[in-house]
Amino acid sequence: MTSIELAESGAGRPRLHAVAAEHEPADTPAPSVDLDRASAAIAELLAAFGRDIRSPHLADTPRRVAGAFAELLSPRPFEATTFPNEEGYDDLVVVSGIPFDSLCEHHLLPFTGTAHVGYVPGDRLLGLSKFARVVERFARDLQVQERLTRQVARWIDTELQPLGVGVVLEAEHLCMSLRGVQARGARTVTSSFTGVLRDDGRTRREFLARCGLRDTE
Ligand SMILES: [Zn+2]
C-alpha cells in the first residue's frame, strides 16, 4: 500500500483560539437541493453520453442518481451535546477508526476512509458519539480531504475551546484509483493539530500512537 503524506495543515502556524473562532466560522448551513433540476441534468448527462434514457433500466436512473447525490451531500442534523468537565480531566480523549464517506469536489467521485479525532479538554466535554457525527457533518459535502480535516478540527476547537485538537484522516480516492494514475490502494493521509497537540510533540505522538500511526518528525 502506498502512503502519501499531505500537508500538516496548521503545523508551525501560531494562532489564537479567539481569533480563529471569530474569523473562521466553524459551520455554515447546507445548501438546498432541487431534486427535479438535478434529475433533469442527469438525464441530459446520460443523453450526452449517447445513452437511451427511455430504456427500462435507465428510465428511473436520473431520479435515483439525484437521490443518491442528495443523500451523499446532506448531513444528518445533530445536537452537539457537551458536558461540564467536572472532574477536570486534562488528558487525551481519542476516538479512532471513525469510518467516513465523502465526495471529491474535483471529480464528483467518492473518497472513503477513516478519521481519528483527539482532544485535550478544557471546561467542556463532547459526548463521545458526537465525534462521528461531526466528521459526517463535514464529509457529506463536495470536499477536498485537506479542507475536511481542517473543518473537523476547527469545529471542535470552536465549540469546545479545548487545550488542543488533533484530527488525522486516511482515505482512498476513487478519482485516483479508478481513473488517471489508477493508483489502486493509495492512501492519502492529512492531519490538523491545534494547541497542545500542535505544540507538544509528546502529546501529539501519544495521540498518533493511540490511532496506530507514527509522527513524521
Ligand atoms: Zn478527485
mmCIF file with all atom_site columns, C-alpha atoms and ligand atoms in Angstrom:
data_model
loop_
_atom_site.group_PDB
_atom_site.id
_atom_site.type_symbol
_atom_site.label_atom_id
_atom_site.label_alt_id
_atom_site.label_comp_id
_atom_site.label_asym_id
_atom_site.label_entity_id
_atom_site.label_seq_id
_atom_site.pdbx_PDB_ins_code
_atom_site.Cartn_x
_atom_site.Cartn_y
_atom_site.Cartn_z
_atom_site.occupancy
_atom_site.B_iso_or_equiv
_atom_site.pdbx_formal_charge
_atom_site.auth_seq_id
_atom_site.auth_comp_id
_atom_site.auth_asym_id
_atom_site.auth_atom_id
_atom_site.pdbx_PDB_model_num
ATOM   1   C  CA . MET A 1 1   ? 0.000   0.000  0.000   1.00 0.00 ? 1   MET A CA 1
ATOM   2   C  CA . THR A 1 2   ? 1.357   3.394  -0.959  1.00 0.00 ? 2   THR A CA 1
ATOM   3   C  CA . SER A 1 3   ? 1.252   6.132  1.626   1.00 0.00 ? 3   SER A CA 1
ATOM   4   C  CA . ILE A 1 4   ? 1.073   9.767  0.591   1.00 0.00 ? 4   ILE A CA 1
ATOM   5   C  CA . GLU A 1 5   ? 1.715   12.335 3.278   1.00 0.00 ? 5   GLU A CA 1
ATOM   6   C  CA . LEU A 1 6   ? -0.045  15.602 2.584   1.00 0.00 ? 6   LEU A CA 1
ATOM   7   C  CA . ALA A 1 7   ? 0.307   18.934 4.287   1.00 0.00 ? 7   ALA A CA 1
ATOM   8   C  CA . GLU A 1 8   ? 0.123   19.043 8.049   1.00 0.00 ? 8   GLU A CA 1
ATOM   9   C  CA . SER A 1 9   ? -2.356  21.864 7.971   1.00 0.00 ? 9   SER A CA 1
ATOM   10  C  CA . GLY A 1 10  ? -1.769  24.449 10.610  1.00 0.00 ? 10  GLY A CA 1
ATOM   11  C  CA . ALA A 1 11  ? 1.552   22.977 11.846  1.00 0.00 ? 11  ALA A CA 1
ATOM   12  C  CA . GLY A 1 12  ? 4.017   25.666 12.754  1.00 0.00 ? 12  GLY A CA 1
ATOM   13  C  CA . ARG A 1 13  ? 1.486   28.465 12.288  1.00 0.00 ? 13  ARG A CA 1
ATOM   14  C  CA . PRO A 1 14  ? 0.716   30.011 15.654  1.00 0.00 ? 14  PRO A CA 1
ATOM   15  C  CA . ARG A 1 15  ? -2.856  31.194 16.057  1.00 0.00 ? 15  ARG A CA 1
ATOM   16  C  CA . LEU A 1 16  ? -5.108  32.239 18.875  1.00 0.00 ? 16  LEU A CA 1
ATOM   17  C  CA . HIS A 1 17  ? -8.332  30.390 19.631  1.00 0.00 ? 17  HIS A CA 1
ATOM   18  C  CA . ALA A 1 18  ? -10.373 33.574 19.895  1.00 0.00 ? 18  ALA A CA 1
ATOM   19  C  CA . VAL A 1 19  ? -9.080  34.917 16.589  1.00 0.00 ? 19  VAL A CA 1
ATOM   20  C  CA . ALA A 1 20  ? -9.756  31.627 14.817  1.00 0.00 ? 20  ALA A CA 1
ATOM   21  C  CA . ALA A 1 21  ? -13.298 31.446 16.171  1.00 0.00 ? 21  ALA A CA 1
ATOM   22  C  CA . GLU A 1 22  ? -14.039 34.995 15.124  1.00 0.00 ? 22  GLU A CA 1
ATOM   23  C  CA . HIS A 1 23  ? -12.663 34.880 11.593  1.00 0.00 ? 23  HIS A CA 1
ATOM   24  C  CA . GLU A 1 24  ? -13.217 31.262 10.611  1.00 0.00 ? 24  GLU A CA 1
ATOM   25  C  CA . PRO A 1 25  ? -16.862 30.222 11.031  1.00 0.00 ? 25  PRO A CA 1
ATOM   26  C  CA . ALA A 1 26  ? -16.918 26.571 12.169  1.00 0.00 ? 26  ALA A CA 1
ATOM   27  C  CA . ASP A 1 27  ? -20.185 25.765 10.443  1.00 0.00 ? 27  ASP A CA 1
ATOM   28  C  CA . THR A 1 28  ? -22.445 27.015 7.662   1.00 0.00 ? 28  THR A CA 1
ATOM   29  C  CA . PRO A 1 29  ? -25.941 25.808 6.655   1.00 0.00 ? 29  PRO A CA 1
ATOM   30  C  CA . ALA A 1 30  ? -26.025 23.102 3.965   1.00 0.00 ? 30  ALA A CA 1
ATOM   31  C  CA . PRO A 1 31  ? -27.174 24.391 0.541   1.00 0.00 ? 31  PRO A CA 1
ATOM   32  C  CA . SER A 1 32  ? -30.710 23.476 -0.560  1.00 0.00 ? 32  SER A CA 1
ATOM   33  C  CA . VAL A 1 33  ? -31.235 20.690 -3.116  1.00 0.00 ? 33  VAL A CA 1
ATOM   34  C  CA . ASP A 1 34  ? -33.517 20.896 -6.191  1.00 0.00 ? 34  ASP A CA 1
ATOM   35  C  CA . LEU A 1 35  ? -34.161 17.216 -6.983  1.00 0.00 ? 35  LEU A CA 1
ATOM   36  C  CA . ASP A 1 36  ? -36.202 17.850 -10.170 1.00 0.00 ? 36  ASP A CA 1
ATOM   37  C  CA . ARG A 1 37  ? -33.486 20.048 -11.609 1.00 0.00 ? 37  ARG A CA 1
ATOM   38  C  CA . ALA A 1 38  ? -30.801 17.502 -10.638 1.00 0.00 ? 38  ALA A CA 1
ATOM   39  C  CA . SER A 1 39  ? -32.796 14.642 -12.279 1.00 0.00 ? 39  SER A CA 1
ATOM   40  C  CA . ALA A 1 40  ? -33.198 16.636 -15.495 1.00 0.00 ? 40  ALA A CA 1
ATOM   41  C  CA . ALA A 1 41  ? -29.460 17.411 -15.524 1.00 0.00 ? 41  ALA A CA 1
ATOM   42  C  CA . ILE A 1 42  ? -28.550 13.736 -15.052 1.00 0.00 ? 42  ILE A CA 1
ATOM   43  C  CA . ALA A 1 43  ? -30.920 12.730 -17.873 1.00 0.00 ? 43  ALA A CA 1
ATOM   44  C  CA . GLU A 1 44  ? -29.126 15.272 -20.035 1.00 0.00 ? 44  GLU A CA 1
ATOM   45  C  CA . LEU A 1 45  ? -25.735 13.899 -18.963 1.00 0.00 ? 45  LEU A CA 1
ATOM   46  C  CA . LEU A 1 46  ? -26.777 10.361 -19.939 1.00 0.00 ? 46  LEU A CA 1
ATOM   47  C  CA . ALA A 1 47  ? -28.076 11.617 -23.276 1.00 0.00 ? 47  ALA A CA 1
ATOM   48  C  CA . ALA A 1 48  ? -24.774 13.443 -23.851 1.00 0.00 ? 48  ALA A CA 1
ATOM   49  C  CA . PHE A 1 49  ? -23.003 10.095 -23.367 1.00 0.00 ? 49  PHE A CA 1
ATOM   50  C  CA . GLY A 1 50  ? -25.204 8.610  -26.072 1.00 0.00 ? 50  GLY A CA 1
ATOM   51  C  CA . ARG A 1 51  ? -27.384 6.581  -23.716 1.00 0.00 ? 51  ARG A CA 1
ATOM   52  C  CA . ASP A 1 52  ? -31.049 5.898  -24.448 1.00 0.00 ? 52  ASP A CA 1
ATOM   53  C  CA . ILE A 1 53  ? -32.793 7.185  -21.333 1.00 0.00 ? 53  ILE A CA 1
ATOM   54  C  CA . ARG A 1 54  ? -36.093 5.598  -22.444 1.00 0.00 ? 54  ARG A CA 1
ATOM   55  C  CA . SER A 1 55  ? -34.674 2.078  -21.910 1.00 0.00 ? 55  SER A CA 1
ATOM   56  C  CA . PRO A 1 56  ? -36.313 0.298  -18.952 1.00 0.00 ? 56  PRO A CA 1
ATOM   57  C  CA . HIS A 1 57  ? -33.125 0.197  -16.852 1.00 0.00 ? 57  HIS A CA 1
ATOM   58  C  CA . LEU A 1 58  ? -32.286 3.876  -17.381 1.00 0.00 ? 58  LEU A CA 1
ATOM   59  C  CA . ALA A 1 59  ? -35.813 5.259  -17.147 1.00 0.00 ? 59  ALA A CA 1
ATOM   60  C  CA . ASP A 1 60  ? -35.617 5.930  -13.402 1.00 0.00 ? 60  ASP A CA 1
ATOM   61  C  CA . THR A 1 61  ? -31.847 6.375  -13.229 1.00 0.00 ? 61  THR A CA 1
ATOM   62  C  CA . PRO A 1 62  ? -31.860 10.206 -13.251 1.00 0.00 ? 62  PRO A CA 1
ATOM   63  C  CA . ARG A 1 63  ? -34.173 10.264 -10.228 1.00 0.00 ? 63  ARG A CA 1
ATOM   64  C  CA . ARG A 1 64  ? -32.171 7.562  -8.412  1.00 0.00 ? 64  ARG A CA 1
ATOM   65  C  CA . VAL A 1 65  ? -28.836 9.294  -9.072  1.00 0.00 ? 65  VAL A CA 1
ATOM   66  C  CA . ALA A 1 66  ? -30.232 12.660 -7.947  1.00 0.00 ? 66  ALA A CA 1
ATOM   67  C  CA . GLY A 1 67  ? -31.472 10.990 -4.752  1.00 0.00 ? 67  GLY A CA 1
ATOM   68  C  CA . ALA A 1 68  ? -28.124 9.288  -4.163  1.00 0.00 ? 68  ALA A CA 1
ATOM   69  C  CA . PHE A 1 69  ? -26.180 12.531 -4.589  1.00 0.00 ? 69  PHE A CA 1
ATOM   70  C  CA . ALA A 1 70  ? -28.654 14.387 -2.381  1.00 0.00 ? 70  ALA A CA 1
ATOM   71  C  CA . GLU A 1 71  ? -28.073 11.788 0.341   1.00 0.00 ? 71  GLU A CA 1
ATOM   72  C  CA . LEU A 1 72  ? -24.286 11.983 -0.005  1.00 0.00 ? 72  LEU A CA 1
ATOM   73  C  CA . LEU A 1 73  ? -24.422 15.779 0.204   1.00 0.00 ? 73  LEU A CA 1
ATOM   74  C  CA . SER A 1 74  ? -26.871 16.121 3.107   1.00 0.00 ? 74  SER A CA 1
ATOM   75  C  CA . PRO A 1 75  ? -25.510 15.552 6.599   1.00 0.00 ? 75  PRO A CA 1
ATOM   76  C  CA . ARG A 1 76  ? -27.991 14.480 9.230   1.00 0.00 ? 76  ARG A CA 1
ATOM   77  C  CA . PRO A 1 77  ? -28.650 17.229 11.782  1.00 0.00 ? 77  PRO A CA 1
ATOM   78  C  CA . PHE A 1 78  ? -27.348 16.569 15.269  1.00 0.00 ? 78  PHE A CA 1
ATOM   79  C  CA . GLU A 1 79  ? -27.232 18.152 18.694  1.00 0.00 ? 79  GLU A CA 1
ATOM   80  C  CA . ALA A 1 80  ? -23.689 18.905 19.810  1.00 0.00 ? 80  ALA A CA 1
ATOM   81  C  CA . THR A 1 81  ? -24.201 17.694 23.372  1.00 0.00 ? 81  THR A CA 1
ATOM   82  C  CA . THR A 1 82  ? -21.462 18.976 25.662  1.00 0.00 ? 82  THR A CA 1
ATOM   83  C  CA . PHE A 1 83  ? -20.953 18.356 29.363  1.00 0.00 ? 83  PHE A CA 1
ATOM   84  C  CA . PRO A 1 84  ? -19.067 20.275 32.050  1.00 0.00 ? 84  PRO A CA 1
ATOM   85  C  CA . ASN A 1 85  ? -15.643 18.768 32.723  1.00 0.00 ? 85  ASN A CA 1
ATOM   86  C  CA . GLU A 1 86  ? -16.387 18.427 36.441  1.00 0.00 ? 86  GLU A CA 1
ATOM   87  C  CA . GLU A 1 87  ? -13.529 16.036 37.189  1.00 0.00 ? 87  GLU A CA 1
ATOM   88  C  CA . GLY A 1 88  ? -11.027 18.332 35.487  1.00 0.00 ? 88  GLY A CA 1
ATOM   89  C  CA . TYR A 1 89  ? -9.989  15.587 33.045  1.00 0.00 ? 89  TYR A CA 1
ATOM   90  C  CA . ASP A 1 90  ? -6.898  17.017 31.352  1.00 0.00 ? 90  ASP A CA 1
ATOM   91  C  CA . ASP A 1 91  ? -5.525  14.095 29.362  1.00 0.00 ? 91  ASP A CA 1
ATOM   92  C  CA . LEU A 1 92  ? -6.139  12.987 25.808  1.00 0.00 ? 92  LEU A CA 1
ATOM   93  C  CA . VAL A 1 93  ? -9.550  11.763 24.677  1.00 0.00 ? 93  VAL A CA 1
ATOM   94  C  CA . VAL A 1 94  ? -9.170  9.794  21.432  1.00 0.00 ? 94  VAL A CA 1
ATOM   95  C  CA . VAL A 1 95  ? -11.903 8.413  19.180  1.00 0.00 ? 95  VAL A CA 1
ATOM   96  C  CA . SER A 1 96  ? -10.131 6.490  16.417  1.00 0.00 ? 96  SER A CA 1
ATOM   97  C  CA . GLY A 1 97  ? -11.278 4.480  13.435  1.00 0.00 ? 97  GLY A CA 1
ATOM   98  C  CA . ILE A 1 98  ? -14.346 6.555  12.534  1.00 0.00 ? 98  ILE A CA 1
ATOM   99  C  CA . PRO A 1 99  ? -15.381 5.481  9.006   1.00 0.00 ? 99  PRO A CA 1
ATOM   100 C  CA . PHE A 1 100 ? -16.425 8.263  6.643   1.00 0.00 ? 100 PHE A CA 1
ATOM   101 C  CA . ASP A 1 101 ? -17.541 8.725  3.024   1.00 0.00 ? 101 ASP A CA 1
ATOM   102 C  CA . SER A 1 102 ? -17.221 11.946 1.103   1.00 0.00 ? 102 SER A CA 1
ATOM   103 C  CA . LEU A 1 103 ? -17.365 13.259 -2.477  1.00 0.00 ? 103 LEU A CA 1
ATOM   104 C  CA . CYS A 1 104 ? -14.308 14.717 -4.189  1.00 0.00 ? 104 CYS A CA 1
ATOM   105 C  CA . GLU A 1 105 ? -15.324 18.111 -5.478  1.00 0.00 ? 105 GLU A CA 1
ATOM   106 C  CA . HIS A 1 106 ? -12.947 17.912 -8.434  1.00 0.00 ? 106 HIS A CA 1
ATOM   107 C  CA . HIS A 1 107 ? -14.372 14.693 -9.948  1.00 0.00 ? 107 HIS A CA 1
ATOM   108 C  CA . LEU A 1 108 ? -17.644 14.040 -8.072  1.00 0.00 ? 108 LEU A CA 1
ATOM   109 C  CA . LEU A 1 109 ? -16.287 10.598 -7.188  1.00 0.00 ? 109 LEU A CA 1
ATOM   110 C  CA . PRO A 1 110 ? -16.278 9.232  -3.628  1.00 0.00 ? 110 PRO A CA 1
ATOM   111 C  CA . PHE A 1 111 ? -13.344 9.130  -1.303  1.00 0.00 ? 111 PHE A CA 1
ATOM   112 C  CA . THR A 1 112 ? -13.724 6.892  1.700   1.00 0.00 ? 112 THR A CA 1
ATOM   113 C  CA . GLY A 1 113 ? -11.623 6.241  4.722   1.00 0.00 ? 113 GLY A CA 1
ATOM   114 C  CA . THR A 1 114 ? -11.091 6.532  8.428   1.00 0.00 ? 114 THR A CA 1
ATOM   115 C  CA . ALA A 1 115 ? -10.926 9.538  10.730  1.00 0.00 ? 115 ALA A CA 1
ATOM   116 C  CA . HIS A 1 116 ? -9.074  9.726  14.033  1.00 0.00 ? 116 HIS A CA 1
ATOM   117 C  CA . VAL A 1 117 ? -10.043 12.540 16.366  1.00 0.00 ? 117 VAL A CA 1
ATOM   118 C  CA . GLY A 1 118 ? -8.496  13.515 19.687  1.00 0.00 ? 118 GLY A CA 1
ATOM   119 C  CA . TYR A 1 119 ? -8.603  16.442 22.060  1.00 0.00 ? 119 TYR A CA 1
ATOM   120 C  CA . VAL A 1 120 ? -7.395  17.538 25.459  1.00 0.00 ? 120 VAL A CA 1
ATOM   121 C  CA . PRO A 1 121 ? -10.484 19.007 27.163  1.00 0.00 ? 121 PRO A CA 1
ATOM   122 C  CA . GLY A 1 122 ? -10.802 22.430 28.712  1.00 0.00 ? 122 GLY A CA 1
ATOM   123 C  CA . ASP A 1 123 ? -14.020 23.223 30.569  1.00 0.00 ? 123 ASP A CA 1
ATOM   124 C  CA . ARG A 1 124 ? -16.341 21.171 28.342  1.00 0.00 ? 124 ARG A CA 1
ATOM   125 C  CA . LEU A 1 125 ? -16.502 17.551 27.185  1.00 0.00 ? 125 LEU A CA 1
ATOM   126 C  CA . LEU A 1 126 ? -18.223 16.388 23.992  1.00 0.00 ? 126 LEU A CA 1
ATOM   127 C  CA . GLY A 1 127 ? -20.427 13.266 24.034  1.00 0.00 ? 127 GLY A CA 1
ATOM   128 C  CA . LEU A 1 128 ? -18.251 10.516 22.509  1.00 0.00 ? 128 LEU A CA 1
ATOM   129 C  CA . SER A 1 129 ? -20.758 9.524  19.816  1.00 0.00 ? 129 SER A CA 1
ATOM   130 C  CA . LYS A 1 130 ? -20.746 13.106 18.549  1.00 0.00 ? 130 LYS A CA 1
ATOM   131 C  CA . PHE A 1 131 ? -17.261 12.861 17.058  1.00 0.00 ? 131 PHE A CA 1
ATOM   132 C  CA . ALA A 1 132 ? -18.529 10.563 14.307  1.00 0.00 ? 132 ALA A CA 1
ATOM   133 C  CA . ARG A 1 133 ? -21.399 12.989 13.696  1.00 0.00 ? 133 ARG A CA 1
ATOM   134 C  CA . VAL A 1 134 ? -19.014 15.938 13.387  1.00 0.00 ? 134 VAL A CA 1
ATOM   135 C  CA . VAL A 1 135 ? -16.954 14.021 10.808  1.00 0.00 ? 135 VAL A CA 1
ATOM   136 C  CA . GLU A 1 136 ? -20.153 13.158 8.916   1.00 0.00 ? 136 GLU A CA 1
ATOM   137 C  CA . ARG A 1 137 ? -21.369 16.765 9.129   1.00 0.00 ? 137 ARG A CA 1
ATOM   138 C  CA . PHE A 1 138 ? -18.424 17.921 7.026   1.00 0.00 ? 138 PHE A CA 1
ATOM   139 C  CA . ALA A 1 139 ? -17.829 14.731 4.983   1.00 0.00 ? 139 ALA A CA 1
ATOM   140 C  CA . ARG A 1 140 ? -21.288 14.846 3.399   1.00 0.00 ? 140 ARG A CA 1
ATOM   141 C  CA . ASP A 1 141 ? -20.338 17.671 1.117   1.00 0.00 ? 141 ASP A CA 1
ATOM   142 C  CA . LEU A 1 142 ? -18.323 18.327 -2.004  1.00 0.00 ? 142 LEU A CA 1
ATOM   143 C  CA . GLN A 1 143 ? -14.907 18.148 -0.428  1.00 0.00 ? 143 GLN A CA 1
ATOM   144 C  CA . VAL A 1 144 ? -11.175 18.044 -0.680  1.00 0.00 ? 144 VAL A CA 1
ATOM   145 C  CA . GLN A 1 145 ? -9.575  15.979 2.064   1.00 0.00 ? 145 GLN A CA 1
ATOM   146 C  CA . GLU A 1 146 ? -7.366  18.797 3.341   1.00 0.00 ? 146 GLU A CA 1
ATOM   147 C  CA . ARG A 1 147 ? -10.386 21.092 3.917   1.00 0.00 ? 147 ARG A CA 1
ATOM   148 C  CA . LEU A 1 148 ? -12.429 18.325 5.536   1.00 0.00 ? 148 LEU A CA 1
ATOM   149 C  CA . THR A 1 149 ? -9.591  17.685 8.000   1.00 0.00 ? 149 THR A CA 1
ATOM   150 C  CA . ARG A 1 150 ? -9.365  21.375 8.922   1.00 0.00 ? 150 ARG A CA 1
ATOM   151 C  CA . GLN A 1 151 ? -13.142 21.791 9.246   1.00 0.00 ? 151 GLN A CA 1
ATOM   152 C  CA . VAL A 1 152 ? -13.444 18.932 11.739  1.00 0.00 ? 152 VAL A CA 1
ATOM   153 C  CA . ALA A 1 153 ? -10.541 20.294 13.814  1.00 0.00 ? 153 ALA A CA 1
ATOM   154 C  CA . ARG A 1 154 ? -11.888 23.853 13.686  1.00 0.00 ? 154 ARG A CA 1
ATOM   155 C  CA . TRP A 1 155 ? -15.399 22.802 14.689  1.00 0.00 ? 155 TRP A CA 1
ATOM   156 C  CA . ILE A 1 156 ? -14.102 21.027 17.813  1.00 0.00 ? 156 ILE A CA 1
ATOM   157 C  CA . ASP A 1 157 ? -11.757 23.919 18.573  1.00 0.00 ? 157 ASP A CA 1
ATOM   158 C  CA . THR A 1 158 ? -14.562 26.474 18.329  1.00 0.00 ? 158 THR A CA 1
ATOM   159 C  CA . GLU A 1 159 ? -17.325 24.501 20.074  1.00 0.00 ? 159 GLU A CA 1
ATOM   160 C  CA . LEU A 1 160 ? -15.273 23.135 22.984  1.00 0.00 ? 160 LEU A CA 1
ATOM   161 C  CA . GLN A 1 161 ? -12.391 25.601 23.389  1.00 0.00 ? 161 GLN A CA 1
ATOM   162 C  CA . PRO A 1 162 ? -10.185 22.660 24.381  1.00 0.00 ? 162 PRO A CA 1
ATOM   163 C  CA . LEU A 1 163 ? -6.458  22.749 25.174  1.00 0.00 ? 163 LEU A CA 1
ATOM   164 C  CA . GLY A 1 164 ? -5.747  21.088 21.850  1.00 0.00 ? 164 GLY A CA 1
ATOM   165 C  CA . VAL A 1 165 ? -7.249  19.124 18.978  1.00 0.00 ? 165 VAL A CA 1
ATOM   166 C  CA . GLY A 1 166 ? -5.800  16.504 16.635  1.00 0.00 ? 166 GLY A CA 1
ATOM   167 C  CA . VAL A 1 167 ? -7.508  15.176 13.516  1.00 0.00 ? 167 VAL A CA 1
ATOM   168 C  CA . VAL A 1 168 ? -5.999  12.629 11.115  1.00 0.00 ? 168 VAL A CA 1
ATOM   169 C  CA . LEU A 1 169 ? -7.832  11.389 8.019   1.00 0.00 ? 169 LEU A CA 1
ATOM   170 C  CA . GLU A 1 170 ? -6.727  8.424  5.912   1.00 0.00 ? 170 GLU A CA 1
ATOM   171 C  CA . ALA A 1 171 ? -8.643  7.894  2.681   1.00 0.00 ? 171 ALA A CA 1
ATOM   172 C  CA . GLU A 1 172 ? -8.675  6.247  -0.716  1.00 0.00 ? 172 GLU A CA 1
ATOM   173 C  CA . HIS A 1 173 ? -9.880  8.480  -3.547  1.00 0.00 ? 173 HIS A CA 1
ATOM   174 C  CA . LEU A 1 174 ? -11.717 6.723  -6.373  1.00 0.00 ? 174 LEU A CA 1
ATOM   175 C  CA . CYS A 1 175 ? -10.630 9.541  -8.717  1.00 0.00 ? 175 CYS A CA 1
ATOM   176 C  CA . MET A 1 176 ? -7.068  8.297  -8.123  1.00 0.00 ? 176 MET A CA 1
ATOM   177 C  CA . SER A 1 177 ? -7.703  4.559  -8.075  1.00 0.00 ? 177 SER A CA 1
ATOM   178 C  CA . LEU A 1 178 ? -10.237 4.157  -10.923 1.00 0.00 ? 178 LEU A CA 1
ATOM   179 C  CA . ARG A 1 179 ? -9.000  6.745  -13.391 1.00 0.00 ? 179 ARG A CA 1
ATOM   180 C  CA . GLY A 1 180 ? -5.983  8.982  -14.065 1.00 0.00 ? 180 GLY A CA 1
ATOM   181 C  CA . VAL A 1 181 ? -2.928  7.457  -12.361 1.00 0.00 ? 181 VAL A CA 1
ATOM   182 C  CA . GLN A 1 182 ? -5.027  4.383  -11.341 1.00 0.00 ? 182 GLN A CA 1
ATOM   183 C  CA . ALA A 1 183 ? -3.109  4.145  -8.079  1.00 0.00 ? 183 ALA A CA 1
ATOM   184 C  CA . ARG A 1 184 ? -5.306  1.489  -6.526  1.00 0.00 ? 184 ARG A CA 1
ATOM   185 C  CA . GLY A 1 185 ? -4.903  1.257  -2.754  1.00 0.00 ? 185 GLY A CA 1
ATOM   186 C  CA . ALA A 1 186 ? -3.016  4.570  -2.482  1.00 0.00 ? 186 ALA A CA 1
ATOM   187 C  CA . ARG A 1 187 ? -3.831  6.168  0.818   1.00 0.00 ? 187 ARG A CA 1
ATOM   188 C  CA . THR A 1 188 ? -3.903  9.920  1.354   1.00 0.00 ? 188 THR A CA 1
ATOM   189 C  CA . VAL A 1 189 ? -3.164  10.992 4.923   1.00 0.00 ? 189 VAL A CA 1
ATOM   190 C  CA . THR A 1 190 ? -3.968  14.509 6.164   1.00 0.00 ? 190 THR A CA 1
ATOM   191 C  CA . SER A 1 191 ? -3.725  15.973 9.636   1.00 0.00 ? 191 SER A CA 1
ATOM   192 C  CA . SER A 1 192 ? -4.623  19.111 11.542  1.00 0.00 ? 192 SER A CA 1
ATOM   193 C  CA . PHE A 1 193 ? -3.386  19.964 15.038  1.00 0.00 ? 193 PHE A CA 1
ATOM   194 C  CA . THR A 1 194 ? -4.101  22.856 17.363  1.00 0.00 ? 194 THR A CA 1
ATOM   195 C  CA . GLY A 1 195 ? -2.966  23.857 20.854  1.00 0.00 ? 195 GLY A CA 1
ATOM   196 C  CA . VAL A 1 196 ? -1.003  21.274 22.845  1.00 0.00 ? 196 VAL A CA 1
ATOM   197 C  CA . LEU A 1 197 ? -1.352  18.687 20.075  1.00 0.00 ? 197 LEU A CA 1
ATOM   198 C  CA . ARG A 1 198 ? 0.400   21.078 17.716  1.00 0.00 ? 198 ARG A CA 1
ATOM   199 C  CA . ASP A 1 199 ? 2.959   22.460 20.165  1.00 0.00 ? 199 ASP A CA 1
ATOM   200 C  CA . ASP A 1 200 ? 3.812   19.471 22.351  1.00 0.00 ? 200 ASP A CA 1
ATOM   201 C  CA . GLY A 1 201 ? 5.474   16.588 20.494  1.00 0.00 ? 201 GLY A CA 1
ATOM   202 C  CA . ARG A 1 202 ? 4.924   14.117 23.333  1.00 0.00 ? 202 ARG A CA 1
ATOM   203 C  CA . THR A 1 203 ? 1.131   14.674 23.381  1.00 0.00 ? 203 THR A CA 1
ATOM   204 C  CA . ARG A 1 204 ? 0.956   14.513 19.582  1.00 0.00 ? 204 ARG A CA 1
ATOM   205 C  CA . ARG A 1 205 ? 2.979   11.275 19.493  1.00 0.00 ? 205 ARG A CA 1
ATOM   206 C  CA . GLU A 1 206 ? 0.718   9.757  22.135  1.00 0.00 ? 206 GLU A CA 1
ATOM   207 C  CA . PHE A 1 207 ? -2.351  10.699 20.069  1.00 0.00 ? 207 PHE A CA 1
ATOM   208 C  CA . LEU A 1 208 ? -0.845  9.221  16.901  1.00 0.00 ? 208 LEU A CA 1
ATOM   209 C  CA . ALA A 1 209 ? 0.246   6.051  18.732  1.00 0.00 ? 209 ALA A CA 1
ATOM   210 C  CA . ARG A 1 210 ? -3.290  5.566  20.072  1.00 0.00 ? 210 ARG A CA 1
ATOM   211 C  CA . CYS A 1 211 ? -4.529  5.806  16.453  1.00 0.00 ? 211 CYS A CA 1
ATOM   212 C  CA . GLY A 1 212 ? -1.925  3.259  15.327  1.00 0.00 ? 212 GLY A CA 1
ATOM   213 C  CA . LEU A 1 213 ? 0.052   5.972  13.471  1.00 0.00 ? 213 LEU A CA 1
ATOM   214 C  CA . ARG A 1 214 ? 3.555   7.388  13.795  1.00 0.00 ? 214 ARG A CA 1
ATOM   215 C  CA . ASP A 1 215 ? 4.730   11.001 13.910  1.00 0.00 ? 215 ASP A CA 1
ATOM   216 C  CA . THR A 1 216 ? 6.768   12.012 10.852  1.00 0.00 ? 216 THR A CA 1
ATOM   217 C  CA . GLU A 1 217 ? 9.060   14.248 12.920  1.00 0.00 ? 217 GLU A CA 1
HETATM 218 ZN ZN . ZN  B 2 .   ? -10.849 13.841 -7.308  1.00 0.00 ? 1   ZN  B ZN 1
#
